[in-house]
Short mmCIF file of C-alpha atoms in Angstrom, two decimals:
data_model
loop_
_atom_site.label_atom_id
_atom_site.label_comp_id
_atom_site.label_asym_id
_atom_site.label_seq_id
_atom_site.Cartn_x
_atom_site.Cartn_y
_atom_site.Cartn_z
CA MET A 1 48.78 -25.24 12.73
CA SER A 2 46.86 -22.20 13.95
CA LEU A 3 46.07 -19.29 11.66
CA THR A 4 46.46 -15.65 12.44
CA ARG A 5 43.37 -13.45 12.41
CA GLU A 6 44.28 -12.00 9.00
CA GLU A 7 44.94 -15.46 7.52
CA HIS A 8 41.64 -16.74 8.88
CA ILE A 9 39.72 -13.84 7.25
CA GLU A 10 41.53 -14.39 3.94
CA ALA A 11 40.66 -18.09 4.05
CA LEU A 12 36.98 -17.33 4.66
CA VAL A 13 36.68 -14.98 1.68
CA ALA A 14 39.05 -16.80 -0.68
CA ASP A 15 36.27 -18.68 -2.46
CA HIS A 16 33.78 -15.81 -2.53
CA ARG A 17 32.90 -14.33 -5.88
CA PRO A 18 30.94 -11.16 -6.72
CA VAL A 19 27.34 -11.83 -7.67
CA ALA A 20 25.06 -9.85 -9.93
CA ALA A 21 22.57 -7.49 -8.34
CA ALA A 22 19.06 -8.83 -7.89
CA GLY A 23 17.53 -7.32 -10.98
CA ARG A 24 18.31 -4.31 -13.18
CA THR A 25 16.47 -1.27 -11.89
CA GLY A 26 16.79 0.77 -15.09
CA LEU A 27 15.29 -1.90 -17.33
CA HIS A 28 12.48 -2.76 -14.93
CA LEU A 29 11.67 0.89 -14.30
CA GLY A 30 11.49 1.64 -18.03
CA LEU A 31 9.25 -1.33 -18.79
CA TRP A 32 6.97 -0.56 -15.86
CA LEU A 33 6.66 3.11 -16.81
CA ALA A 34 5.92 2.34 -20.46
CA ALA A 35 3.28 -0.26 -19.62
CA SER A 36 1.66 1.65 -16.74
CA VAL A 37 1.55 5.13 -18.25
CA GLY A 38 0.47 3.70 -21.61
CA PHE A 39 -2.36 1.78 -19.96
CA VAL A 40 -3.67 4.73 -17.92
CA VAL A 41 -3.47 7.19 -20.83
CA ALA A 42 -5.12 4.75 -23.26
CA VAL A 43 -8.05 3.99 -20.95
CA THR A 44 -8.51 7.67 -20.05
CA TRP A 45 -8.45 8.66 -23.72
CA ALA A 46 -10.91 5.90 -24.63
CA THR A 47 -13.41 6.92 -21.95
CA GLY A 48 -13.63 10.63 -22.75
CA PRO A 49 -11.90 13.65 -24.26
CA LEU A 50 -9.23 15.65 -22.51
CA ARG A 51 -10.21 18.97 -20.96
CA PRO A 52 -10.18 21.73 -23.60
CA GLY A 53 -7.73 24.60 -23.37
CA LEU A 54 -3.97 25.04 -23.16
CA PRO A 55 -2.00 24.38 -19.95
CA SER A 56 -0.16 27.14 -18.11
CA VAL A 57 3.45 27.04 -16.97
CA GLN A 58 2.31 26.45 -13.38
CA LEU A 59 0.16 23.51 -14.46
CA LEU A 60 3.08 22.03 -16.39
CA VAL A 61 5.22 22.26 -13.25
CA GLU A 62 2.44 20.51 -11.29
CA LEU A 63 2.34 17.74 -13.87
CA GLY A 64 6.13 17.47 -13.84
CA LEU A 65 6.25 17.08 -10.08
CA GLY A 66 3.48 14.50 -10.24
CA LEU A 67 5.45 12.52 -12.81
CA GLY A 68 8.45 12.87 -10.51
CA VAL A 69 6.45 11.06 -7.82
CA VAL A 70 5.74 8.29 -10.34
CA VAL A 71 9.35 7.82 -11.42
CA LEU A 72 11.06 8.36 -8.07
CA GLY A 73 8.48 6.35 -6.13
CA ALA A 74 8.91 3.34 -8.40
CA LEU A 75 12.69 3.76 -8.43
CA GLY A 76 12.73 3.94 -4.62
CA ALA A 77 10.75 0.70 -4.40
CA LEU A 78 13.15 -1.02 -6.80
CA ARG A 79 16.18 0.23 -4.88
CA LEU A 80 14.69 -1.12 -1.67
CA GLY A 81 14.67 -4.49 -3.43
CA GLN A 82 18.44 -4.47 -3.88
CA PRO A 83 21.05 -4.91 -1.15
CA GLN A 84 22.90 -1.58 -1.15
CA PRO A 85 25.15 0.28 1.27
CA ARG A 86 22.85 3.30 1.14
CA SER A 87 20.38 3.65 4.00
CA VAL A 88 16.64 3.27 3.51
CA GLY A 89 16.23 6.99 4.11
CA ARG A 90 18.60 7.92 1.29
CA ARG A 91 16.82 5.57 -1.10
CA ILE A 92 13.36 6.99 -0.52
CA THR A 93 14.17 10.67 0.16
CA PRO A 94 13.91 11.74 -3.53
CA ALA A 95 10.40 10.25 -3.75
CA LEU A 96 9.36 11.94 -0.50
CA LEU A 97 10.67 15.33 -1.64
CA ALA A 98 8.86 15.04 -4.98
CA THR A 99 5.64 14.12 -3.17
CA VAL A 100 5.89 17.05 -0.75
CA GLY A 101 6.62 19.45 -3.60
CA TRP A 102 3.74 18.15 -5.69
CA LEU A 103 1.20 18.39 -2.87
CA ALA A 104 2.52 21.80 -1.82
CA LEU A 105 2.07 23.19 -5.32
CA LEU A 106 -1.44 21.72 -5.55
CA ALA A 107 -2.28 23.32 -2.21
CA LEU A 108 -0.80 26.65 -3.30
CA ALA A 109 -3.12 26.58 -6.29
CA MET A 110 -6.07 27.09 -3.93
CA TRP A 111 -4.87 30.70 -3.57
CA ALA A 112 -3.09 31.05 -6.92
CA PRO A 113 -4.70 28.61 -9.38
CA ALA A 114 -2.75 27.54 -12.44
CA LEU A 115 -5.89 28.03 -14.56
CA GLU A 116 -9.26 29.63 -14.14
CA PRO A 117 -11.33 27.03 -12.24
CA THR A 118 -13.87 25.48 -14.57
CA MET A 119 -16.37 22.64 -14.73
CA ALA A 120 -15.35 21.91 -18.32
CA GLY A 121 -14.33 18.30 -18.80
CA LYS A 122 -15.72 17.11 -15.45
CA ARG A 123 -15.67 13.33 -15.21
CA GLU A 124 -18.19 11.75 -12.88
CA GLY A 125 -16.60 9.38 -10.42
CA CYS A 126 -13.05 10.54 -11.20
CA GLU A 127 -11.92 9.50 -7.73
CA HIS A 128 -12.98 5.93 -8.50
CA TRP A 129 -11.18 6.12 -11.83
CA VAL A 130 -7.94 7.17 -10.09
CA PHE A 131 -8.09 4.16 -7.80
CA ALA A 132 -9.18 1.71 -10.49
CA LEU A 133 -6.60 2.85 -13.03
CA GLY A 134 -3.82 2.83 -10.45
CA LEU A 135 -4.48 -0.74 -9.32
CA PRO A 136 -3.12 -2.58 -12.43
CA PRO A 137 0.18 -0.63 -12.37
CA LEU A 138 0.51 -1.42 -8.67
CA LEU A 139 -0.02 -5.15 -9.26
CA LEU A 140 2.38 -5.07 -12.19
CA GLY A 141 5.01 -3.34 -10.07
CA LEU A 142 4.65 -5.88 -7.27
CA ALA A 143 4.98 -8.73 -9.77
CA GLY A 144 8.18 -7.19 -11.13
CA LEU A 145 9.58 -6.57 -7.64
CA ARG A 146 9.31 -10.29 -6.88
CA ARG A 147 12.41 -10.74 -9.04
CA PHE A 148 14.34 -8.59 -6.59
CA ALA A 149 15.32 -9.25 -2.99
CA PRO A 150 13.59 -6.73 -0.71
CA PHE A 151 14.52 -6.90 2.96
CA GLY A 152 11.34 -5.02 3.82
CA ARG A 153 8.06 -5.61 2.05
CA VAL A 154 5.63 -3.03 3.45
CA LEU A 155 7.57 0.08 2.43
CA PRO A 156 8.31 -1.06 -1.16
CA GLY A 157 4.62 -1.91 -1.58
CA ALA A 158 3.58 1.50 -0.24
CA LEU A 159 6.00 3.30 -2.58
CA LEU A 160 4.69 1.35 -5.55
CA GLY A 161 1.15 2.28 -4.50
CA ALA A 162 2.08 5.97 -4.45
CA ALA A 163 3.81 5.74 -7.83
CA ALA A 164 0.97 3.79 -9.42
CA GLY A 165 -1.73 6.09 -8.03
CA ALA A 166 0.11 9.23 -9.08
CA ILE A 167 -0.18 8.21 -12.74
CA PRO A 168 -3.98 8.56 -13.03
CA ALA A 169 -3.92 11.50 -10.58
CA VAL A 170 -1.64 13.39 -12.97
CA VAL A 171 -3.63 12.35 -16.03
CA MET A 172 -6.85 13.59 -14.40
CA GLN A 173 -5.26 17.02 -14.09
CA VAL A 174 -5.57 17.35 -17.87
CA ALA A 175 -8.56 15.06 -18.45
CA CYS A 176 -10.98 16.20 -15.73
CA MET A 177 -12.22 19.61 -14.64
CA TYR A 178 -9.67 22.04 -13.23
CA ASP A 179 -10.25 23.11 -9.66
CA PRO A 180 -7.53 22.94 -6.99
CA ILE A 181 -9.83 21.70 -4.20
CA HIS A 182 -11.38 19.14 -6.55
CA ALA A 183 -7.89 17.97 -7.54
CA LEU A 184 -6.71 17.58 -3.95
CA GLU A 185 -9.84 15.81 -2.75
CA LEU A 186 -10.71 13.63 -5.72
CA HIS A 187 -7.50 13.22 -7.71
CA THR A 188 -4.84 12.87 -5.02
CA LEU A 189 -6.65 11.47 -1.96
CA PRO A 190 -7.42 8.18 -3.75
CA VAL A 191 -3.66 7.73 -4.08
CA LEU A 192 -3.57 7.19 -0.31
CA GLY A 193 -5.88 4.23 -0.80
CA LEU A 194 -3.41 2.70 -3.24
CA VAL A 195 -0.56 3.36 -0.80
CA GLY A 196 -2.51 1.35 1.78
CA VAL A 197 -3.25 -1.44 -0.68
CA GLY A 198 0.41 -1.60 -1.68
CA ALA A 199 1.53 -1.73 1.96
CA ALA A 200 -0.94 -4.55 2.62
CA LEU A 201 -0.09 -6.55 -0.51
CA GLY A 202 3.67 -6.17 -0.12
CA PRO A 203 4.01 -8.80 2.64
CA LEU A 204 1.58 -11.10 0.79
CA THR A 205 3.21 -10.95 -2.65
CA LEU A 206 6.90 -10.18 -2.18
CA ARG A 207 9.23 -13.01 -1.26
CA ARG A 208 10.84 -13.08 2.15
CA ILE A 209 14.63 -13.49 2.18
#
């Protein structure tokens, strides 16, 4: 007895059951943020005092946008690890917008600084600190993402690298000397190195499905 097209489709899906998503993004994001931010702040605090003086409103906005890169970058990587109807572009657009806004405000500070540029609080080798402190959060994020099911592995790794590197970059804005050019060159450029490391480690550490 032959089946109609509709009956054949119904027969194919009759035994299918919904399955849980590959991991809970909210829980993983919260745990990663708590561990990563706590680690970077603790090490920074232990290795020297914060820069003296009170922040301005503009500086607080800079810090907020930087933290937005952290949260939205990590969230974008986690969302790329879940099969979803949303396109890749829609999943990563919030992180890209936060990054553009953060860098734009840092660049604007070259003409309209948030604070009077000062050498107070200067940390030697801060660019190395940004890279070194961002590496453990990146590795932790990749380990957590292995529980998910990413179709791509380079882009999630790159996003995690940006999110991980933005943590010490933001912290250095209140721990190291304030100077917009110094911040762009030595606090944010090392983040690109972590983006590259994340993109390279993604295919090596994340499972292929």
